[in-house]
mmCIF file of C-alpha atoms in Angstrom:
data_model
loop_
_atom_site.group_PDB
_atom_site.id
_atom_site.type_symbol
_atom_site.label_atom_id
_atom_site.label_comp_id
_atom_site.label_asym_id
_atom_site.label_seq_id
_atom_site.Cartn_x
_atom_site.Cartn_y
_atom_site.Cartn_z
ATOM 1 C CA MET I 1102 -67.873 3.448 -39.717
ATOM 2 C CA ASN I 1103 -67.014 1.068 -37.081
ATOM 3 C CA THR I 1104 -63.696 1.628 -35.348
ATOM 4 C CA SER I 1105 -62.007 -0.378 -32.855
ATOM 5 C CA TYR I 1106 -59.541 0.901 -30.014
ATOM 6 C CA SER I 1107 -56.829 -1.530 -28.984
ATOM 7 C CA PHE I 1108 -53.514 -1.194 -27.070
ATOM 8 C CA LYS I 1109 -50.020 -2.145 -27.280
ATOM 9 C CA ILE I 1110 -47.401 -2.166 -24.339
ATOM 10 C CA TYR I 1111 -44.005 -1.459 -24.889
ATOM 11 C CA ASN I 1112 -41.175 -2.398 -22.378
ATOM 12 C CA SER I 1113 -38.640 0.115 -24.052
ATOM 13 C CA THR I 1114 -38.264 3.096 -26.110
ATOM 14 C CA ALA I 1115 -36.708 1.145 -29.160
ATOM 15 C CA GLN I 1116 -39.874 -0.595 -29.732
ATOM 16 C CA LEU I 1117 -42.111 2.584 -29.821
ATOM 17 C CA PRO I 1118 -44.072 3.295 -32.941
ATOM 18 C CA LYS I 1119 -42.467 5.922 -35.196
ATOM 19 C CA LYS I 1120 -45.369 8.550 -34.874
ATOM 20 C CA TRP I 1121 -44.858 8.283 -31.115
ATOM 21 C CA ASN I 1122 -43.374 11.864 -30.785
ATOM 22 C CA ASP I 1123 -45.963 13.469 -33.179
ATOM 23 C CA LEU I 1124 -48.554 12.706 -30.211
ATOM 24 C CA ALA I 1125 -45.915 13.755 -27.774
ATOM 25 C CA VAL I 1126 -46.871 17.696 -27.894
ATOM 26 C CA SER I 1127 -48.843 18.227 -24.819
ATOM 27 C CA THR I 1128 -45.854 17.467 -22.679
ATOM 28 C CA ILE I 1129 -42.169 16.985 -22.982
ATOM 29 C CA PHE I 1130 -42.714 14.050 -20.705
ATOM 30 C CA LEU I 1131 -44.245 11.972 -22.906
ATOM 31 C CA SER I 1132 -41.804 12.330 -25.357
ATOM 32 C CA LYS I 1133 -39.390 9.532 -26.618
ATOM 33 C CA LYS I 1134 -36.386 11.491 -25.344
ATOM 34 C CA TYR I 1135 -37.740 11.641 -21.588
ATOM 35 C CA LEU I 1136 -38.963 8.096 -21.899
ATOM 36 C CA GLU I 1137 -35.326 7.366 -22.403
ATOM 37 C CA VAL I 1138 -34.567 9.124 -19.253
ATOM 38 C CA LEU I 1139 -36.332 6.990 -17.366
ATOM 39 C CA GLU I 1140 -35.475 3.886 -19.221
ATOM 40 C CA LYS I 1141 -31.727 4.603 -18.387
ATOM 41 C CA SER I 1142 -31.959 6.049 -14.626
ATOM 42 C CA SER I 1143 -35.346 5.360 -13.221
ATOM 43 C CA PRO I 1144 -35.483 4.608 -9.401
ATOM 44 C CA GLU I 1145 -34.504 0.858 -8.323
ATOM 45 C CA ASN I 1146 -37.714 -0.178 -7.277
ATOM 46 C CA MET I 1147 -39.669 0.959 -10.436
ATOM 47 C CA ILE I 1148 -40.479 -0.621 -13.870
ATOM 48 C CA CYS I 1149 -41.486 1.831 -16.443
ATOM 49 C CA ASN I 1150 -43.873 0.691 -19.244
ATOM 50 C CA PHE I 1151 -45.063 2.835 -22.416
ATOM 51 C CA ILE I 1152 -48.500 2.001 -23.896
ATOM 52 C CA GLY I 1153 -49.996 3.020 -27.498
ATOM 53 C CA ILE I 1154 -53.734 3.287 -28.197
ATOM 54 C CA PHE I 1155 -54.782 2.492 -31.726
ATOM 55 C CA GLU I 1156 -57.899 3.333 -33.437
ATOM 56 C CA ASN I 1157 -57.821 0.502 -36.248
ATOM 57 C CA SER I 1158 -54.133 0.755 -36.905
ATOM 58 C CA ASP I 1159 -53.508 4.312 -36.342
ATOM 59 C CA LEU I 1160 -51.782 5.384 -33.275
ATOM 60 C CA VAL I 1161 -53.882 7.868 -31.584
ATOM 61 C CA GLY I 1162 -52.800 7.987 -27.792
ATOM 62 C CA ILE I 1163 -49.844 7.363 -25.753
ATOM 63 C CA ALA I 1164 -49.271 6.825 -22.098
ATOM 64 C CA VAL I 1165 -46.666 5.793 -19.611
ATOM 65 C CA SER I 1166 -47.180 3.428 -16.570
ATOM 66 C CA GLN I 1167 -44.967 2.669 -13.398
ATOM 67 C CA PHE I 1168 -44.930 0.020 -11.441
ATOM 68 C CA LEU I 1169 -43.537 0.652 -7.804
ATOM 69 C CA ASP I 1170 -42.210 -1.801 -5.498
ATOM 70 C CA LEU I 1171 -42.665 -0.201 -1.940
ATOM 71 C CA ASN I 1172 -41.065 -3.166 -0.179
ATOM 72 C CA LYS I 1173 -37.799 -2.289 -1.619
ATOM 73 C CA LEU I 1174 -37.803 1.321 0.185
ATOM 74 C CA GLU I 1175 -35.799 1.536 3.361
ATOM 75 C CA SER I 1176 -37.701 4.409 4.209
ATOM 76 C CA PHE I 1177 -40.835 5.894 3.280
ATOM 77 C CA GLY I 1178 -39.888 9.422 4.812
ATOM 78 C CA GLU I 1179 -38.214 9.846 8.363
ATOM 79 C CA ARG I 1180 -39.717 13.325 9.406
ATOM 80 C CA ASP I 1181 -42.654 12.087 11.058
ATOM 81 C CA LYS I 1182 -42.049 9.380 13.495
ATOM 82 C CA CYS I 1183 -45.456 8.979 15.051
ATOM 83 C CA ILE I 1184 -48.163 6.575 15.308
ATOM 84 C CA LYS I 1185 -50.041 7.511 12.426
ATOM 85 C CA THR I 1186 -46.813 6.785 10.274
ATOM 86 C CA ALA I 1187 -46.555 3.439 11.909
ATOM 87 C CA ILE I 1188 -50.074 2.331 10.780
ATOM 88 C CA ARG I 1189 -49.236 3.889 7.514
ATOM 89 C CA ASN I 1190 -46.315 2.046 6.860
ATOM 90 C CA PHE I 1191 -48.044 -1.380 8.125
ATOM 91 C CA ALA I 1192 -50.793 -0.728 5.811
ATOM 92 C CA PHE I 1193 -48.216 -0.100 2.785
ATOM 93 C CA ARG I 1194 -46.521 -3.130 3.394
ATOM 94 C CA ASN I 1195 -49.195 -5.259 3.856
ATOM 95 C CA PHE I 1196 -51.958 -4.026 1.539
ATOM 96 C CA GLY I 1197 -50.442 -1.576 -1.201
ATOM 97 C CA SER I 1198 -46.664 -2.381 -1.249
ATOM 98 C CA HIS I 1199 -47.089 -3.142 -5.145
ATOM 99 C CA VAL I 1200 -48.494 -0.299 -7.074
ATOM 100 C CA LEU I 1201 -49.320 0.451 -10.707
ATOM 101 C CA LEU I 1202 -49.511 3.887 -11.696
ATOM 102 C CA ILE I 1203 -50.975 5.162 -15.107
ATOM 103 C CA GLY I 1204 -48.817 8.284 -15.039
ATOM 104 C CA ASN I 1205 -45.701 9.366 -13.686
ATOM 105 C CA ASN I 1206 -44.833 9.404 -9.654
ATOM 106 C CA MET I 1207 -41.763 11.394 -10.273
ATOM 107 C CA LEU I 1208 -43.723 14.559 -11.653
ATOM 108 C CA THR I 1209 -46.945 16.697 -10.833
ATOM 109 C CA GLY I 1210 -49.487 17.390 -13.439
ATOM 110 C CA GLN I 1211 -51.314 15.647 -16.522
ATOM 111 C CA ASN I 1212 -48.180 13.550 -17.757
ATOM 112 C CA SER I 1213 -50.025 10.306 -17.954
ATOM 113 C CA PHE I 1214 -51.421 10.167 -21.355
ATOM 114 C CA TYR I 1215 -52.119 12.009 -24.630
ATOM 115 C CA PHE I 1216 -55.324 11.360 -26.775
ATOM 116 C CA SER I 1217 -55.138 13.170 -30.527
ATOM 117 C CA HIS I 1218 -57.772 15.783 -30.684
ATOM 118 C CA SER I 1219 -60.075 13.535 -33.423
ATOM 119 C CA THR I 1220 -60.357 10.739 -31.109
ATOM 120 C CA ASP I 1221 -63.181 9.484 -28.814
ATOM 121 C CA LYS I 1222 -61.483 10.210 -25.417
ATOM 122 C CA LYS I 1223 -63.714 7.847 -23.578
ATOM 123 C CA LYS I 1224 -63.386 4.939 -25.993
ATOM 124 C CA ALA I 1225 -59.492 5.765 -25.809
ATOM 125 C CA LEU I 1226 -59.358 5.862 -21.945
ATOM 126 C CA GLN I 1227 -61.455 2.476 -21.947
ATOM 127 C CA ALA I 1228 -58.505 1.061 -24.059
ATOM 128 C CA LEU I 1229 -56.099 2.709 -21.664
ATOM 129 C CA LYS I 1230 -57.910 0.919 -18.437
ATOM 130 C CA SER I 1231 -57.688 -2.380 -20.538
ATOM 131 C CA ALA I 1232 -53.970 -1.878 -20.727
ATOM 132 C CA SER I 1233 -53.696 -1.413 -17.035
ATOM 133 C CA ILE I 1234 -55.499 -4.800 -16.411
ATOM 134 C CA ALA I 1235 -53.079 -6.409 -19.100
ATOM 135 C CA LEU I 1236 -50.142 -5.065 -17.103
ATOM 136 C CA LYS I 1237 -51.665 -6.195 -13.993
ATOM 137 C CA LYS I 1238 -51.807 -9.894 -15.287
ATOM 138 C CA LYS I 1239 -48.086 -9.392 -16.763
ATOM 139 C CA PHE I 1240 -46.563 -8.608 -13.509
ATOM 140 C CA LYS I 1241 -48.667 -11.392 -11.929
ATOM 141 C CA THR I 1242 -46.992 -14.033 -14.347
ATOM 142 C CA GLN I 1243 -43.820 -12.757 -12.932
ATOM 143 C CA GLY I 1244 -44.803 -13.220 -9.296
ATOM 144 C CA ARG I 1245 -45.668 -9.524 -8.492
ATOM 145 C CA LYS I 1246 -49.104 -9.062 -7.666
ATOM 146 C CA ILE I 1247 -50.418 -5.524 -8.063
ATOM 147 C CA HIS I 1248 -52.331 -4.316 -4.858
ATOM 148 C CA ILE I 1249 -53.085 -0.885 -5.860
ATOM 149 C CA THR I 1250 -54.087 0.553 -9.396
ATOM 150 C CA SER I 1251 -54.037 4.442 -9.768
ATOM 151 C CA PHE I 1252 -54.450 6.829 -12.629
ATOM 152 C CA LYS I 1253 -53.375 10.443 -11.183
ATOM 153 C CA ASP I 1254 -52.953 14.036 -11.354
ATOM 154 C CA PHE I 1255 -55.785 15.520 -13.583
ATOM 155 C CA ASN I 1256 -57.334 19.079 -12.820
ATOM 156 C CA THR I 1257 -61.062 19.558 -12.648
ATOM 157 C CA ASP I 1258 -61.289 19.779 -16.449
ATOM 158 C CA GLU I 1259 -59.278 16.569 -17.232
ATOM 159 C CA ILE I 1260 -61.204 14.314 -14.748
ATOM 160 C CA GLN I 1261 -64.370 14.709 -16.996
ATOM 161 C CA ILE I 1262 -63.628 11.963 -19.010
ATOM 162 C CA PHE I 1263 -63.404 9.325 -16.417
ATOM 163 C CA ASP I 1264 -67.107 9.417 -16.091
ATOM 164 C CA ILE I 1265 -67.082 6.037 -17.890
ATOM 165 C CA PRO I 1266 -68.308 2.333 -16.378
ATOM 166 C CA GLU I 1267 -64.980 1.147 -16.342
ATOM 167 C CA PHE I 1268 -63.982 3.492 -13.283
ATOM 168 C CA LYS I 1269 -67.173 3.183 -11.229
ATOM 169 C CA ASN I 1270 -65.199 0.872 -8.790
ATOM 170 C CA ASP I 1271 -62.296 3.343 -8.456
ATOM 171 C CA TYR I 1272 -62.071 6.206 -5.480
ATOM 172 C CA GLN I 1273 -61.597 9.476 -6.660
ATOM 173 C CA PHE I 1274 -59.139 11.209 -4.455
ATOM 174 C CA SER I 1275 -57.841 14.825 -4.044
ATOM 175 C CA THR I 1276 -54.166 15.040 -3.272
ATOM 176 C CA GLN I 1277 -51.827 17.863 -2.354
ATOM 177 C CA PRO I 1278 -52.601 20.689 -4.809
ATOM 178 C CA ASN I 1279 -49.970 21.500 -7.576
ATOM 179 C CA MET I 1280 -48.304 24.973 -6.983
ATOM 180 C CA VAL I 1281 -48.425 26.786 -10.184
ATOM 181 C CA PHE I 1282 -46.894 30.213 -10.593
ATOM 182 C CA THR I 1283 -48.177 32.324 -13.558
ATOM 183 C CA ILE I 1284 -45.954 34.948 -14.858
ATOM 184 C CA ASP I 1285 -47.526 38.287 -15.643
ATOM 185 C CA GLU I 1286 -47.493 39.206 -19.257
ATOM 186 C CA ASN I 1287 -46.338 42.810 -18.168
ATOM 187 C CA TRP I 1288 -43.208 41.703 -16.479
ATOM 188 C CA LYS I 1289 -40.087 41.823 -18.487
ATOM 189 C CA SER I 1290 -37.613 41.213 -15.666
ATOM 190 C CA GLU I 1291 -37.045 40.326 -12.085
ATOM 191 C CA GLN I 1292 -37.347 43.869 -10.816
ATOM 192 C CA ASP I 1293 -41.071 43.717 -12.375
ATOM 193 C CA TYR I 1294 -41.713 41.005 -10.082
ATOM 194 C CA ILE I 1295 -40.307 42.524 -7.189
ATOM 195 C CA ASP I 1296 -42.045 45.643 -8.003
ATOM 196 C CA SER I 1297 -45.502 43.727 -7.666
ATOM 197 C CA LEU I 1298 -44.941 42.586 -4.428
ATOM 198 C CA SER I 1299 -46.676 43.944 -1.122
ATOM 199 C CA LYS I 1300 -44.075 45.694 1.228
ATOM 200 C CA LYS I 1301 -44.241 42.890 3.729
ATOM 201 C CA TYR I 1302 -43.120 40.199 1.042
ATOM 202 C CA ARG I 1303 -40.636 42.991 -0.810
ATOM 203 C CA ASP I 1304 -39.030 42.950 2.730
ATOM 204 C CA GLN I 1305 -38.981 39.123 2.835
ATOM 205 C CA TYR I 1306 -37.290 39.210 -0.714
ATOM 206 C CA LYS I 1307 -34.683 41.681 0.698
ATOM 207 C CA ARG I 1308 -34.019 39.527 3.782
ATOM 208 C CA ALA I 1309 -33.500 36.579 1.843
ATOM 209 C CA ARG I 1310 -31.367 38.119 -0.814
ATOM 210 C CA LYS I 1311 -29.071 39.557 2.180
ATOM 211 C CA LYS I 1312 -28.751 36.127 3.913
ATOM 212 C CA ALA I 1313 -27.365 34.722 0.666
ATOM 213 C CA ASN I 1314 -24.841 37.278 -0.223
ATOM 214 C CA GLU I 1315 -21.816 34.859 0.020
ATOM 215 C CA VAL I 1316 -23.374 31.954 -1.720
ATOM 216 C CA GLU I 1317 -22.090 31.784 -5.420
ATOM 217 C CA LYS I 1318 -24.658 30.316 -7.964
ATOM 218 C CA ARG I 1319 -23.298 28.523 -10.797
ATOM 219 C CA LYS I 1320 -24.948 26.962 -14.086
ATOM 220 C CA MET I 1321 -23.605 23.292 -14.046
ATOM 221 C CA HIS I 1322 -22.768 21.586 -17.218
ATOM 222 C CA LEU I 1323 -22.415 17.861 -17.768
ATOM 223 C CA GLU I 1324 -18.940 17.544 -16.849
ATOM 224 C CA ASP I 1325 -19.493 19.601 -13.275
ATOM 225 C CA ILE I 1326 -22.613 17.424 -12.763
ATOM 226 C CA ILE I 1327 -20.126 14.343 -13.128
ATOM 227 C CA VAL I 1328 -17.450 15.662 -10.947
ATOM 228 C CA PHE I 1329 -19.932 16.614 -8.234
ATOM 229 C CA GLU I 1330 -22.132 13.525 -8.616
ATOM 230 C CA ASP I 1331 -21.318 12.042 -5.005
ATOM 231 C CA THR I 1332 -22.180 15.449 -3.546
ATOM 232 C CA ILE I 1333 -25.152 16.043 -5.422
ATOM 233 C CA TYR I 1334 -26.580 12.704 -4.453
ATOM 234 C CA ASP I 1335 -25.857 13.255 -0.558
ATOM 235 C CA LEU I 1336 -27.538 16.623 -0.849
ATOM 236 C CA TYR I 1337 -30.740 15.177 -2.767
ATOM 237 C CA PHE I 1338 -31.106 12.020 -0.600
ATOM 238 C CA HIS I 1339 -30.829 14.344 2.478
ATOM 239 C CA VAL I 1340 -33.778 16.241 1.536
ATOM 240 C CA ALA I 1341 -35.790 13.403 0.187
ATOM 241 C CA LYS I 1342 -35.521 11.043 3.046
ATOM 242 C CA ASN I 1343 -36.797 14.076 5.329
ATOM 243 C CA ALA I 1344 -39.809 14.189 3.172
ATOM 244 C CA PRO I 1345 -43.263 13.118 5.158
ATOM 245 C CA PHE I 1346 -43.528 10.622 2.384
ATOM 246 C CA ASN I 1347 -41.700 8.833 -0.427
ATOM 247 C CA THR I 1348 -42.505 6.227 -2.813
ATOM 248 C CA PHE I 1349 -39.098 6.317 -4.629
ATOM 249 C CA PHE I 1350 -35.605 7.158 -4.413
ATOM 250 C CA LEU I 1351 -33.354 8.532 -7.625
ATOM 251 C CA PRO I 1352 -30.234 6.639 -8.731
ATOM 252 C CA LYS I 1353 -27.017 8.381 -8.481
ATOM 253 C CA ASN I 1354 -26.862 8.852 -11.996
ATOM 254 C CA HIS I 1355 -30.074 10.489 -12.790
ATOM 255 C CA PHE I 1356 -29.210 14.043 -13.119
ATOM 256 C CA ARG I 1357 -26.055 12.903 -15.361
ATOM 257 C CA ILE I 1358 -28.097 11.036 -17.683
ATOM 258 C CA PHE I 1359 -30.915 13.824 -17.885
ATOM 259 C CA LYS I 1360 -28.322 15.889 -18.736
ATOM 260 C CA GLU I 1361 -26.990 13.853 -21.448
ATOM 261 C CA ILE I 1362 -30.156 13.419 -23.224
ATOM 262 C CA PHE I 1363 -31.902 16.655 -22.595
ATOM 263 C CA LYS I 1364 -28.492 19.077 -22.895
ATOM 264 C CA GLU I 1365 -29.964 23.056 -22.862
ATOM 265 C CA LYS I 1366 -33.450 21.774 -22.190
ATOM 266 C CA PHE I 1367 -32.345 20.503 -18.600
ATOM 267 C CA LEU I 1368 -30.873 23.300 -16.226
ATOM 268 C CA PHE I 1369 -28.578 22.297 -13.434
ATOM 269 C CA TYR I 1370 -27.631 24.923 -10.753
ATOM 270 C CA GLY I 1371 -25.197 24.930 -7.997
ATOM 271 C CA TYR I 1372 -24.994 26.815 -4.886
ATOM 272 C CA PHE I 1373 -21.498 27.267 -3.524
ATOM 273 C CA ILE I 1374 -19.937 28.676 -0.318
ATOM 274 C CA ASP I 1375 -16.096 28.976 -0.734
ATOM 275 C CA GLY I 1376 -15.966 26.428 -3.731
ATOM 276 C CA LYS I 1377 -17.985 23.779 -1.493
ATOM 277 C CA LEU I 1378 -21.375 22.531 -3.230
ATOM 278 C CA ILE I 1379 -24.080 23.214 -0.566
ATOM 279 C CA GLY I 1380 -27.209 23.074 -2.652
ATOM 280 C CA PHE I 1381 -28.632 22.646 -6.124
ATOM 281 C CA ASN I 1382 -31.973 22.882 -8.003
ATOM 282 C CA THR I 1383 -32.887 21.779 -11.493
ATOM 283 C CA LEU I 1384 -35.479 23.069 -14.246
ATOM 284 C CA ILE I 1385 -36.839 21.563 -17.158
ATOM 285 C CA LYS I 1386 -38.081 23.606 -20.316
ATOM 286 C CA ASN I 1387 -41.342 22.199 -21.167
ATOM 287 C CA GLY I 1388 -42.769 24.543 -24.121
ATOM 288 C CA GLU I 1389 -43.953 27.808 -22.570
ATOM 289 C CA VAL I 1390 -43.991 26.233 -19.189
ATOM 290 C CA MET I 1391 -40.935 25.779 -16.921
ATOM 291 C CA ASP I 1392 -40.953 22.601 -14.605
ATOM 292 C CA THR I 1393 -39.183 22.408 -11.487
ATOM 293 C CA TYR I 1394 -37.861 19.169 -10.595
ATOM 294 C CA PHE I 1395 -35.406 17.842 -7.971
ATOM 295 C CA LEU I 1396 -33.417 19.789 -5.707
ATOM 296 C CA GLY I 1397 -30.920 19.245 -2.653
ATOM 297 C CA TYR I 1398 -29.309 21.330 0.119
ATOM 298 C CA ASP I 1399 -27.482 21.273 3.374
ATOM 299 C CA GLU I 1400 -30.157 21.676 6.135
ATOM 300 C CA SER I 1401 -27.776 23.788 8.471
ATOM 301 C CA ILE I 1402 -26.855 26.178 5.639
ATOM 302 C CA GLN I 1403 -30.355 26.181 4.024
ATOM 303 C CA ARG I 1404 -31.832 27.616 7.226
ATOM 304 C CA GLU I 1405 -29.053 30.252 7.851
ATOM 305 C CA LYS I 1406 -28.853 31.285 4.430
ATOM 306 C CA MET I 1407 -32.728 31.095 3.490
ATOM 307 C CA LEU I 1408 -31.271 28.861 0.789
ATOM 308 C CA TYR I 1409 -34.568 27.305 -0.474
ATOM 309 C CA LEU I 1410 -36.498 30.685 -0.773
ATOM 310 C CA ASN I 1411 -33.574 31.997 -2.596
ATOM 311 C CA MET I 1412 -33.875 29.071 -5.032
ATOM 312 C CA LEU I 1413 -37.395 29.807 -5.832
ATOM 313 C CA TYR I 1414 -36.848 33.472 -6.279
ATOM 314 C CA ASP I 1415 -33.876 32.511 -8.708
ATOM 315 C CA MET I 1416 -36.450 30.103 -10.485
ATOM 316 C CA ILE I 1417 -38.874 32.967 -11.010
ATOM 317 C CA ALA I 1418 -36.196 35.488 -12.196
ATOM 318 C CA TYR I 1419 -34.793 33.011 -14.759
ATOM 319 C CA SER I 1420 -38.312 32.133 -16.076
ATOM 320 C CA ILE I 1421 -39.347 35.875 -16.443
ATOM 321 C CA ASN I 1422 -35.973 36.796 -18.179
ATOM 322 C CA LYS I 1423 -36.656 33.816 -20.842
ATOM 323 C CA GLY I 1424 -40.154 34.603 -21.626
ATOM 324 C CA PHE I 1425 -42.040 31.439 -20.186
ATOM 325 C CA LYS I 1426 -45.831 31.717 -19.298
ATOM 326 C CA GLU I 1427 -45.683 29.735 -15.883
ATOM 327 C CA ILE I 1428 -43.979 27.642 -13.451
ATOM 328 C CA VAL I 1429 -44.952 24.321 -12.236
ATOM 329 C CA PHE I 1430 -43.531 24.215 -8.470
ATOM 330 C CA ALA I 1431 -45.175 21.061 -8.040
ATOM 331 C CA ARG I 1432 -45.976 19.776 -4.536
ATOM 332 C CA THR I 1433 -44.461 20.240 -1.085
ATOM 333 C CA ALA I 1434 -43.652 23.243 0.979
ATOM 334 C CA LEU I 1435 -46.868 24.688 -0.047
ATOM 335 C CA GLU I 1436 -46.785 27.476 2.140
ATOM 336 C CA ILE I 1437 -43.352 28.985 1.106
ATOM 337 C CA LYS I 1438 -44.092 28.602 -2.678
ATOM 338 C CA SER I 1439 -47.527 30.558 -1.855
ATOM 339 C CA SER I 1440 -45.666 33.302 -0.242
ATOM 340 C CA VAL I 1441 -43.590 33.844 -3.593
ATOM 341 C CA GLY I 1442 -46.838 33.928 -5.642
ATOM 342 C CA ALA I 1443 -47.524 30.359 -6.710
ATOM 343 C CA LYS I 1444 -51.158 29.314 -6.633
ATOM 344 C CA PRO I 1445 -52.728 25.960 -5.548
ATOM 345 C CA LEU I 1446 -54.219 23.877 -8.460
ATOM 346 C CA LYS I 1447 -56.253 21.046 -7.478
ATOM 347 C CA MET I 1448 -55.409 17.751 -8.516
ATOM 348 C CA TYR I 1449 -57.543 14.559 -8.861
ATOM 349 C CA GLY I 1450 -56.541 10.951 -9.286
ATOM 350 C CA PHE I 1451 -58.395 7.569 -9.221
ATOM 351 C CA ILE I 1452 -57.254 4.691 -7.191
ATOM 352 C CA GLU I 1453 -58.418 1.003 -6.960
ATOM 353 C CA HIS I 1454 -57.434 -2.060 -4.684
ATOM 354 C CA SER I 1455 -57.311 -5.242 -6.212
ATOM 355 C CA ASN I 1456 -59.342 -6.989 -3.022
ATOM 356 C CA SER I 1457 -62.852 -5.888 -3.426
ATOM 357 C CA ILE I 1458 -63.354 -5.788 0.331
ATOM 358 C CA VAL I 1459 -60.211 -3.632 0.967
ATOM 359 C CA ASN I 1460 -61.188 -1.563 -2.048
ATOM 360 C CA SER I 1461 -64.791 -0.817 -0.381
ATOM 361 C CA TYR I 1462 -62.771 1.004 2.304
ATOM 362 C CA MET I 1463 -60.606 2.866 0.124
ATOM 363 C CA PRO I 1464 -62.231 6.182 1.244
ATOM 364 C CA LYS I 1465 -60.993 5.650 4.658
ATOM 365 C CA ILE I 1466 -57.867 3.943 4.200
ATOM 366 C CA PHE I 1467 -56.764 6.680 1.937
ATOM 367 C CA LYS I 1468 -56.528 9.252 4.482
ATOM 368 C CA TYR I 1469 -53.494 6.891 5.883
ATOM 369 C CA LEU I 1470 -52.057 6.348 2.675
ATOM 370 C CA GLU I 1471 -52.238 10.233 1.673
ATOM 371 C CA PRO I 1472 -52.143 12.227 4.965
ATOM 372 C CA GLU I 1473 -53.585 15.774 4.745
ATOM 373 C CA THR I 1474 -51.607 18.743 4.709
ATOM 374 C CA ILE I 1475 -52.673 21.610 6.725
ATOM 375 C CA TRP I 1476 -51.339 25.021 5.338
ATOM 376 C CA GLN I 1477 -51.923 28.302 4.918
ATOM 377 C CA GLU I 1478 -52.432 30.041 1.804
ATOM 378 C CA ARG I 1479 -50.545 33.319 0.951
ATOM 379 C CA ASN I 1480 -50.886 36.328 -1.355
ATOM 380 C CA PRO I 1481 -47.353 38.419 -1.820
ATOM 381 C CA PHE I 1482 -48.982 40.700 -4.323
ATOM 382 C CA LYS I 1483 -50.326 44.083 -3.732
#
């Protein structure tokens, strides 16, 4: 039987096919609900589209795409003010400020697409590649020329399906790993986790907990998030702008919208000293996996109270108590995450520049776009 694969591009969740959620089973981040969060509160420099892949008339694949306009960013990150950063910023402004991503730049891991089991994965991927070309044409008619197209965040097994002619000109890259914490099935409480640590890391745990003994941790509800919205944003923005590299900043209403839509599946914890909010973190329940999301803190207090480390321990404790199987700690702060027991999972992506000459230099250029992080892996367990 001759099957033909096609795609449809949607601008809003209201247009999505009825069966969309039947396919959003691999991750909550392809569900209609989550796409609604993107629709209502995505970063100012981001435009999201949703893609349906059809085999004849049946929906067999779903995907998310993000267009990023890096010209709209005031800062790519303020931490590294050196010549390399200046070159990188110049390169981005001139050669790569319009980026089309098949995937989600706000998350780590394979949250790009899902194809149903019975589907010919390579044919579905060919249709998805065609959809990315159609999106480039669509943006071009709006006066936005796409410089860089990227498919991102696949592990070693997942990248196998990209071995098709459509990707032969794309540069396969590897970025910072995804830090994943696997919860031992014998752990029933935080104490079981502490008992499994070697003396050095048990001491680290005790020291961190002692430093934060006057910090009060509170689960915050929608009304609390609304009351503290300005402070929350200041704390988030402080951390975000001091990251080595940024491609977006969240809008102020992002956490409120997330909580409104996801309710108990989105957890928001505030950290207080004498009634003053000094930090927060967020978690998303994604099936048996706990995904960590954005956080914020006051840097001066963070250092003194070892706040970030305490947040990691809190996330681990909660996830053990609630029976989750793993925690996705994502990228950044690799060493400290490794010191609590997270392991690096290598992630790959594909990138192509619209200018074929520039594209041929992509292996060299990429080093500037995504600087390598030097870090030392730790093993805290006995």
